mmCIF file of C-alpha atoms in Angstrom:
data_model
loop_
_atom_site.group_PDB
_atom_site.id
_atom_site.type_symbol
_atom_site.label_atom_id
_atom_site.label_comp_id
_atom_site.label_asym_id
_atom_site.label_seq_id
_atom_site.Cartn_x
_atom_site.Cartn_y
_atom_site.Cartn_z
ATOM 1 C CA MET A 11 -5.663 54.504 -81.032
ATOM 2 C CA ARG A 12 -4.342 53.235 -84.414
ATOM 3 C CA LYS A 13 -4.983 49.564 -85.477
ATOM 4 C CA ASP A 14 -1.179 49.210 -86.727
ATOM 5 C CA CYS A 15 0.091 49.832 -83.306
ATOM 6 C CA TYR A 16 2.337 46.780 -82.887
ATOM 7 C CA TYR A 17 5.709 46.147 -80.925
ATOM 8 C CA ASP A 18 7.037 44.557 -85.251
ATOM 9 C CA ASP A 19 5.868 47.724 -86.369
ATOM 10 C CA TYR A 20 9.014 48.754 -87.723
ATOM 11 C CA ASP A 21 7.404 51.674 -89.852
ATOM 12 C CA TYR A 22 7.351 54.217 -86.738
ATOM 13 C CA ASP A 23 9.745 55.344 -84.907
ATOM 14 C CA TYR A 24 11.281 55.135 -81.324
ATOM 15 C CA GLU A 25 9.353 56.726 -79.366
ATOM 16 C CA SER A 26 5.848 56.498 -81.324
ATOM 17 C CA ARG A 27 6.526 52.905 -80.452
ATOM 18 C CA ASN A 28 7.391 54.020 -76.860
ATOM 19 C CA CYS A 29 3.988 55.426 -77.016
ATOM 20 C CA CYS A 30 2.416 52.599 -77.291
ATOM 21 C CA SER A 31 4.105 50.032 -75.696
ATOM 22 C CA GLN A 32 2.549 53.371 -72.195
ATOM 23 C CA VAL A 33 -0.468 53.329 -73.754
ATOM 24 C CA LYS A 34 -0.868 48.768 -73.472
ATOM 25 C CA ASP A 35 0.755 49.234 -70.488
ATOM 26 C CA VAL A 36 -1.844 51.309 -68.632
ATOM 27 C CA ASP A 37 -4.831 49.612 -70.132
ATOM 28 C CA ILE A 38 -3.049 46.410 -68.639
ATOM 29 C CA ARG A 39 -3.287 48.022 -65.464
ATOM 30 C CA LEU A 40 -6.922 49.942 -66.017
ATOM 31 C CA THR A 41 -7.564 46.100 -66.361
ATOM 32 C CA ARG A 42 -6.335 44.762 -63.159
ATOM 33 C CA LEU A 43 -7.623 47.569 -61.259
ATOM 34 C CA GLU A 44 -10.935 46.979 -62.708
ATOM 35 C CA GLN A 45 -10.602 43.300 -61.527
ATOM 36 C CA ARG A 46 -8.978 43.669 -58.490
ATOM 37 C CA GLN A 47 -12.484 46.307 -57.415
ATOM 38 C CA GLU A 48 -15.054 43.654 -58.379
ATOM 39 C CA GLN A 49 -12.936 41.465 -56.452
ATOM 40 C CA PHE A 50 -12.912 43.256 -53.251
ATOM 41 C CA GLN A 51 -16.799 44.728 -53.995
ATOM 42 C CA ALA A 52 -17.777 41.517 -53.642
ATOM 43 C CA GLN A 53 -16.209 40.806 -50.585
ATOM 44 C CA VAL A 54 -17.752 44.172 -49.515
ATOM 45 C CA GLN A 55 -20.655 42.251 -50.084
ATOM 46 C CA ALA A 56 -20.518 38.315 -48.604
ATOM 47 C CA GLN A 57 -18.785 40.261 -45.554
ATOM 48 C CA LEU A 58 -21.617 42.653 -45.785
ATOM 49 C CA GLN A 59 -24.301 39.165 -46.283
ATOM 50 C CA GLU A 60 -22.590 37.042 -43.770
ATOM 51 C CA MET A 61 -22.401 40.591 -40.882
ATOM 52 C CA GLU A 62 -26.827 40.549 -42.059
ATOM 53 C CA GLN A 63 -26.697 37.259 -41.035
ATOM 54 C CA ARG A 64 -24.795 37.161 -37.617
ATOM 55 C CA GLN A 65 -26.798 40.263 -35.528
ATOM 56 C CA GLU A 66 -29.926 38.458 -36.812
ATOM 57 C CA GLN A 67 -29.003 35.423 -35.396
ATOM 58 C CA PHE A 68 -27.510 36.807 -32.246
ATOM 59 C CA GLN A 69 -30.151 39.309 -32.287
ATOM 60 C CA ALA A 70 -32.437 35.601 -31.750
ATOM 61 C CA GLN A 71 -29.641 34.894 -29.042
ATOM 62 C CA VAL A 72 -30.537 37.421 -27.210
ATOM 63 C CA GLN A 73 -34.278 36.655 -27.912
ATOM 64 C CA ALA A 74 -33.693 33.981 -26.714
ATOM 65 C CA GLN A 75 -31.968 35.320 -23.742
ATOM 66 C CA LEU A 76 -34.301 37.128 -22.532
ATOM 67 C CA GLN A 77 -36.990 34.557 -22.638
ATOM 68 C CA ALA A 78 -34.601 31.384 -20.257
ATOM 69 C CA GLN A 79 -34.181 35.183 -17.805
ATOM 70 C CA ALA A 80 -38.369 35.569 -18.218
ATOM 71 C CA GLN A 81 -38.726 31.724 -17.788
ATOM 72 C CA LEU A 82 -35.851 31.897 -14.524
ATOM 73 C CA GLN A 83 -37.198 34.808 -13.091
ATOM 74 C CA ALA A 84 -40.131 33.563 -12.802
ATOM 75 C CA GLN A 85 -38.796 30.500 -10.899
ATOM 76 C CA LEU A 86 -37.086 32.372 -9.281
ATOM 77 C CA GLN A 87 -39.976 33.974 -7.520
ATOM 78 C CA ALA A 88 -41.874 30.469 -7.365
ATOM 79 C CA GLN A 89 -38.647 29.848 -5.380
ATOM 80 C CA LEU A 90 -38.453 32.691 -2.923
ATOM 81 C CA GLN A 91 -41.756 31.553 -2.097
ATOM 82 C CA ALA A 92 -41.355 28.694 -1.032
ATOM 83 C CA VAL A 93 -38.009 29.293 1.101
ATOM 84 C CA GLU A 94 -40.252 31.990 3.586
ATOM 85 C CA GLN A 95 -42.786 28.688 4.158
ATOM 86 C CA ASN A 96 -39.472 26.673 4.957
ATOM 87 C CA GLN A 97 -38.313 29.746 7.008
ATOM 88 C CA ALA A 98 -41.841 29.717 8.170
ATOM 89 C CA GLN A 99 -41.442 25.977 9.155
ATOM 90 C CA LEU A 100 -37.991 26.605 10.330
ATOM 91 C CA GLN A 101 -39.159 28.351 12.994
ATOM 92 C CA ALA A 102 -41.229 26.439 14.479
ATOM 93 C CA GLN A 103 -39.098 23.601 14.491
ATOM 94 C CA LEU A 104 -36.004 25.971 16.072
ATOM 95 C CA ASN A 105 -38.483 26.733 19.369
ATOM 96 C CA ALA A 106 -38.838 22.912 19.599
ATOM 97 C CA GLN A 107 -35.606 22.630 19.658
ATOM 98 C CA ALA A 108 -35.504 25.081 22.488
ATOM 99 C CA GLN A 109 -37.138 23.552 24.174
ATOM 100 C CA LEU A 110 -36.009 19.762 23.313
ATOM 101 C CA GLN A 111 -32.060 21.254 24.846
ATOM 102 C CA ALA A 112 -33.815 22.328 28.142
ATOM 103 C CA GLN A 113 -34.510 18.915 28.289
ATOM 104 C CA LEU A 114 -30.975 18.155 26.842
ATOM 105 C CA GLN A 115 -29.299 19.968 29.583
ATOM 106 C CA ALA A 116 -31.290 18.792 32.098
ATOM 107 C CA GLN A 117 -30.156 15.036 31.163
ATOM 108 C CA LEU A 118 -26.650 16.606 31.357
ATOM 109 C CA GLN A 119 -26.283 17.676 34.214
ATOM 110 C CA ALA A 120 -28.031 14.367 35.514
ATOM 111 C CA VAL A 121 -24.635 12.510 33.138
ATOM 112 C CA GLU A 122 -21.605 14.753 34.696
ATOM 113 C CA GLN A 123 -22.636 13.155 37.879
ATOM 114 C CA ASN A 124 -22.818 9.705 36.603
ATOM 115 C CA GLN A 125 -19.727 10.368 34.798
ATOM 116 C CA ALA A 126 -17.950 11.684 38.443
ATOM 117 C CA GLN A 127 -18.697 8.167 40.172
ATOM 118 C CA LEU A 128 -17.567 6.398 37.001
ATOM 119 C CA GLN A 129 -14.443 7.878 37.666
ATOM 120 C CA ALA A 130 -13.994 7.152 41.254
ATOM 121 C CA GLN A 131 -14.895 4.021 40.195
ATOM 122 C CA LEU A 132 -11.574 4.051 37.527
ATOM 123 C CA ASN A 133 -9.730 5.814 40.112
ATOM 124 C CA ALA A 134 -10.192 2.539 42.385
ATOM 125 C CA GLN A 135 -9.277 -0.153 39.641
ATOM 126 C CA ALA A 136 -6.309 1.748 38.593
ATOM 127 C CA GLN A 137 -5.054 1.766 41.744
ATOM 128 C CA LEU A 138 -5.806 -2.178 42.051
ATOM 129 C CA GLN A 139 -4.388 -2.001 38.129
ATOM 130 C CA ALA A 140 -1.362 -0.600 39.276
ATOM 131 C CA GLN A 141 -0.573 -3.376 42.307
ATOM 132 C CA LEU A 142 -1.355 -6.384 39.827
ATOM 133 C CA GLN A 143 0.416 -4.891 36.722
ATOM 134 C CA ASN A 144 3.278 -4.946 39.942
ATOM 135 C CA GLN A 145 2.897 -8.241 41.333
ATOM 136 C CA LEU A 146 2.219 -9.278 37.154
ATOM 137 C CA GLN A 147 6.581 -7.678 37.723
ATOM 138 C CA ALA A 148 7.192 -9.687 39.687
ATOM 139 C CA VAL A 149 6.002 -13.098 38.351
ATOM 140 C CA GLU A 150 8.242 -12.235 35.951
ATOM 141 C CA GLN A 151 11.300 -11.527 37.443
ATOM 142 C CA ASN A 152 11.066 -14.790 38.732
ATOM 143 C CA GLN A 153 10.382 -16.913 36.007
ATOM 144 C CA ALA A 154 13.097 -15.119 34.127
ATOM 145 C CA GLN A 155 15.566 -16.279 36.827
ATOM 146 C CA LEU A 156 13.802 -19.673 36.854
ATOM 147 C CA GLN A 157 14.604 -19.899 33.318
ATOM 148 C CA ALA A 158 17.931 -19.092 33.354
ATOM 149 C CA GLN A 159 17.932 -21.366 35.576
ATOM 150 C CA LEU A 160 16.542 -24.028 33.383
ATOM 151 C CA ASN A 161 19.168 -22.561 30.704
ATOM 152 C CA ALA A 162 21.967 -23.539 32.857
ATOM 153 C CA GLN A 163 20.929 -26.822 33.839
ATOM 154 C CA ALA A 164 20.928 -27.999 29.864
ATOM 155 C CA GLN A 165 23.368 -26.179 29.161
ATOM 156 C CA LEU A 166 24.760 -28.936 31.543
ATOM 157 C CA GLN A 167 22.879 -31.907 30.514
ATOM 158 C CA ALA A 168 24.361 -31.137 26.655
ATOM 159 C CA GLN A 169 27.770 -31.204 28.490
ATOM 160 C CA LEU A 170 27.369 -34.677 30.187
ATOM 161 C CA THR A 171 25.652 -35.868 27.342
ATOM 162 C CA ALA A 172 28.426 -34.806 24.814
ATOM 163 C CA GLN A 173 31.451 -36.587 27.423
ATOM 164 C CA ALA A 174 29.321 -39.939 27.933
ATOM 165 C CA GLN A 175 29.004 -40.633 23.565
ATOM 166 C CA ALA A 176 33.114 -39.273 23.034
ATOM 167 C CA GLN A 177 33.615 -41.904 25.882
ATOM 168 C CA LEU A 178 30.924 -44.585 24.188
ATOM 169 C CA GLN A 179 32.918 -43.780 20.483
ATOM 170 C CA GLY A 180 36.355 -43.805 22.167
ATOM 171 C CA GLN A 181 35.980 -47.698 24.087
ATOM 172 C CA ALA A 182 34.178 -48.731 20.840
ATOM 173 C CA THR A 183 36.737 -47.794 19.017
ATOM 174 C CA SER A 184 39.555 -49.867 20.573
ATOM 175 C CA GLN A 185 36.562 -53.069 20.835
ATOM 176 C CA ASN A 186 37.313 -52.650 16.944
ATOM 177 C CA ASP A 187 41.323 -52.183 16.613
ATOM 178 C CA THR A 188 41.381 -55.336 19.589
ATOM 179 C CA GLU A 189 38.649 -57.667 16.825
ATOM 180 C CA ARG A 190 40.606 -56.590 14.024
ATOM 181 C CA THR A 191 43.503 -57.370 14.523
ATOM 182 C CA SER A 192 43.720 -61.275 15.438
ATOM 183 C CA ILE A 193 40.873 -61.442 12.166
ATOM 184 C CA ASN A 194 42.288 -62.806 9.011
ATOM 185 C CA THR A 195 39.589 -62.922 6.825
ATOM 186 C CA PRO A 196 38.103 -59.566 5.820
ATOM 187 C CA SER A 197 34.660 -60.683 5.291
ATOM 188 C CA THR A 198 32.486 -58.922 7.492
ATOM 189 C CA SER A 199 28.675 -57.218 8.895
ATOM 190 C CA THR A 200 27.422 -54.359 10.563
ATOM 191 C CA VAL A 201 26.508 -54.665 14.758
ATOM 192 C CA ASP A 202 24.328 -51.788 16.459
ATOM 193 C CA ASN A 203 25.993 -52.088 19.595
ATOM 194 C CA ARG A 204 24.400 -49.148 21.562
ATOM 195 C CA PHE A 205 24.517 -48.702 25.379
ATOM 196 C CA THR A 206 22.691 -47.156 28.111
ATOM 197 C CA ILE A 207 23.643 -44.483 31.052
ATOM 198 C CA ARG A 208 22.598 -42.343 33.166
ATOM 199 C CA ILE A 209 22.674 -39.037 33.885
ATOM 200 C CA ASN A 210 21.512 -36.147 36.854
ATOM 201 C CA VAL A 211 19.865 -33.500 36.035
ATOM 202 C CA GLY A 212 18.518 -32.186 39.461
ATOM 203 C CA GLY A 213 18.472 -32.294 43.117
ATOM 204 C CA SER A 214 21.273 -32.731 45.584
ATOM 205 C CA LYS A 215 23.965 -36.402 45.717
ATOM 206 C CA SER A 216 22.474 -36.307 49.087
ATOM 207 C CA ASN A 217 19.486 -37.357 48.374
ATOM 208 C CA ALA A 218 18.986 -37.502 44.306
ATOM 209 C CA ASP A 219 15.903 -40.864 43.682
ATOM 210 C CA PRO A 220 17.734 -42.374 40.641
ATOM 211 C CA ASP A 221 14.317 -44.035 39.501
ATOM 212 C CA THR A 222 13.869 -40.068 39.380
ATOM 213 C CA ASP A 223 16.133 -38.208 39.288
ATOM 214 C CA VAL A 224 18.678 -39.198 36.864
ATOM 215 C CA THR A 225 17.705 -39.120 32.476
ATOM 216 C CA PRO A 226 18.447 -42.351 30.705
ATOM 217 C CA VAL A 227 20.442 -42.151 27.199
ATOM 218 C CA GLN A 228 20.864 -44.635 24.438
ATOM 219 C CA VAL A 229 23.848 -44.273 22.402
ATOM 220 C CA GLY A 230 23.625 -46.377 19.511
ATOM 221 C CA ILE A 231 27.607 -46.569 17.497
ATOM 222 C CA PRO A 232 28.164 -48.914 14.830
ATOM 223 C CA VAL A 233 30.736 -51.279 14.828
ATOM 224 C CA GLN A 234 32.379 -53.601 12.393
ATOM 225 C CA VAL A 235 33.003 -56.719 13.515
ATOM 226 C CA SER A 236 34.261 -60.574 11.381
ATOM 227 C CA GLU A 237 32.018 -63.217 11.326
ATOM 228 C CA THR A 238 33.992 -65.299 12.988
ATOM 229 C CA SER A 239 34.077 -62.951 16.354
ATOM 230 C CA VAL A 240 29.792 -62.847 15.938
ATOM 231 C CA LYS A 241 30.407 -66.817 16.187
ATOM 232 C CA GLN A 242 32.321 -66.451 19.457
ATOM 233 C CA GLU A 243 29.884 -63.819 21.275
ATOM 234 C CA GLN A 244 26.861 -65.703 20.687
ATOM 235 C CA GLU A 245 28.805 -69.143 22.453
ATOM 236 C CA LYS A 246 29.817 -67.184 24.909
#
């Protein structure tokens, strides 16, 4: 290629310049191909080295596994011998257990006989328990009836107490009204008048004892009275 073959050389015609440009393009492409080929060869070489290293590692692992398997096989052989010895011992134990089972069978028969006797006793106890249950139900029924009677008596006593309190309050109110009309001065003090009544809570009318069959009930009613009425009551 001529040294004066450049794009800016206006001494040649158009074809010469076009040819020079194509040659330069070919040179550039060849250079790039050579670079790519070198890179590819380097990559292939690196992969080959890596594969060789992996193969060596794999061979080392296989060798280690073979050694481990050999050791494991030796251990299994020793365990197999121990198992055979244990099997002989277990056979001796089975023979002893067979003898013990025969003894236990005899004891089981004796236990079954005792169980039959206990079952008979349990049946007798069950019958007795049923009788006691019936008696308990009768007692509970009587207790319920007594409770109903007690509730009725309590209600009656409450009603009588309420009636007595109402009567006492009415008497106290009428007395206060009478005293207030006869007093001119409003100076008052509180006096707690208490009345004691007796309420019959049990027994019949004919044979009821007033000292034992009645319940004393105190009813306190605060009454507003004047000082003059208090002095009059004291003089009386």
